[in-house]
């Protein structure tokens, strides 16, 4: 039977390489002979088995099993159409406060209010939101409620109401609702910490590293840096010890050469995991140049190398970005869209409206229902169509498509519709990051690291 190559990509790893089967998101460590045979067939039909020696035929059989070689004529599978009506809601971001006591210079939420008037979610609406999450969750048992803002600790009454409702509905409704909250850390008073502990709410604190770096952007209404205020609050949170506390870092391009310093500083303060995001380019001054992008990649690569060294000693370097990527690679998770926005995941604003995602809050074209009427699958479907327009064409020939899913909707919308940048302006970095993850994963596999792989499996299920 004649065969053809399925979409695949080979990356360096050891003496051979690591082979990615693009459609399945499958990864294989390969030896030098396999890599050479694959290189010989690049861009052409697979070699005729009659002209191969026994060892090469064996390699070809292995590639057939791995579905890197497929029957001729089995064309690319079109991405399946996803019907939002068929996907239960499992994650809700609840904006308990569309208000904030800080004015971070890179804030995509325009000082926490998302461009509208500052307001707090009524406790009764917070309870209704949790009920709605349960009503829309179908047969799913594990649900996640993310208490968000602005600054959610400005509204302890709504946090309390949502947490109580989640506990009552978990108890009576056969669901498990996992609660988390993202805070800027300035309002972690003993009262707030006691509430978080009482309801076992997992906490992430937004911090950007040492005082000088943090205070460059995370400032109060008066323009004063917030570092000292947050640090004075952290010990209370860490001592409460209810759950591991993660730091969420946002860095502007001028700071990207200092990622490792930021990472180490935050671990030194007592955080148990650190996730690092480049600031969204809400205006052109936040767009990075090629050199800054290179610095960011180098920093991530240095952390990945440290991750491998730590793994060889039986330890996990708590670099959240990499752990999440490795977990997905480990279980072979592929995606046809970048995230669950509108497909199992929705945000609710402080007025009780559903939005496709928290970052798109306040944009009327992405408002997709209300707590009273529920999320509207047709509005979700058309919002997703608008956001995905032209993406299929852009991504069809990209080896990263089943790992990337087309990139973050909000980032694409921001870059292409608001800043007028061409589609795909961030793809180079996305592909480099994914390749780094694949190569790191291959190194870990080659070195054994069994307990780490078990941890990745558990993480992928979260
Ligand atoms: S703490 Fe968050 S919501 Fe408040 S200004 Fe800073 S980034 Fe915006
Ligand atoms: S990297 Fe770019 S082209 Fe490739 S899948 Fe992601 S968005 Fe599409």
Tab-separated table of N, CA and C and ligand atoms in Angstrom, residues 391 394-395 398 400-401 404-407 424 427 430-431, ligand 2:
chain	number	residue	atom	x	y	z
A	391	UNK	N	-7.979	32.726	11.105
A	391	UNK	CA	-6.992	31.964	11.885
A	391	UNK	C	-6.658	30.622	11.231
A	394	UNK	N	-4.152	30.986	8.642
A	394	UNK	CA	-2.846	31.324	9.212
A	394	UNK	C	-2.174	30.090	9.809
A	395	UNK	N	-2.980	29.273	10.492
A	395	UNK	CA	-2.409	28.191	11.299
A	395	UNK	C	-2.274	26.866	10.544
A	398	UNK	N	1.153	25.421	10.131
A	398	UNK	CA	2.086	25.637	11.249
A	398	UNK	C	2.230	24.357	12.073
A	400	UNK	N	2.946	24.027	15.017
A	400	UNK	CA	2.545	24.204	16.421
A	400	UNK	C	1.033	24.230	16.604
A	401	UNK	N	0.282	24.041	15.494
A	401	UNK	CA	-1.152	24.365	15.589
A	401	UNK	C	-1.905	23.575	16.659
A	404	UNK	N	-0.758	25.084	20.114
A	404	UNK	CA	-1.023	26.520	20.331
A	404	UNK	C	-2.515	26.831	20.237
A	405	UNK	N	-3.177	26.230	19.264
A	405	UNK	CA	-4.618	26.454	19.099
A	405	UNK	C	-4.969	27.824	18.538
A	406	UNK	N	-3.996	28.563	18.054
A	406	UNK	CA	-4.315	29.850	17.409
A	406	UNK	C	-3.982	31.068	18.257
A	407	UNK	N	-3.506	30.848	19.482
A	407	UNK	CA	-3.098	31.997	20.323
A	407	UNK	C	-4.261	32.584	21.099
A	424	UNK	N	-0.569	37.049	13.404
A	424	UNK	CA	0.600	36.187	13.570
A	424	UNK	C	1.844	36.916	14.038
A	427	UNK	N	3.684	34.899	16.643
A	427	UNK	CA	3.833	33.452	16.419
A	427	UNK	C	5.273	32.967	16.577
A	430	UNK	N	5.817	32.241	20.161
A	430	UNK	CA	5.000	31.089	20.589
A	430	UNK	C	5.695	29.791	20.162
A	431	UNK	N	6.141	29.743	18.907
A	431	UNK	CA	6.764	28.509	18.410
A	431	UNK	C	8.073	28.211	19.142
B	2	LIG	S1	1.994	29.825	16.358
B	2	LIG	FE1	0.746	31.240	15.118
B	2	LIG	S2	0.417	30.177	13.172
B	2	LIG	FE2	1.112	28.649	14.681
B	2	LIG	S3	-0.770	27.799	15.532
B	2	LIG	FE3	-0.140	29.477	16.892
B	2	LIG	S4	-1.256	31.288	16.111
B	2	LIG	FE4	-1.328	29.716	14.508
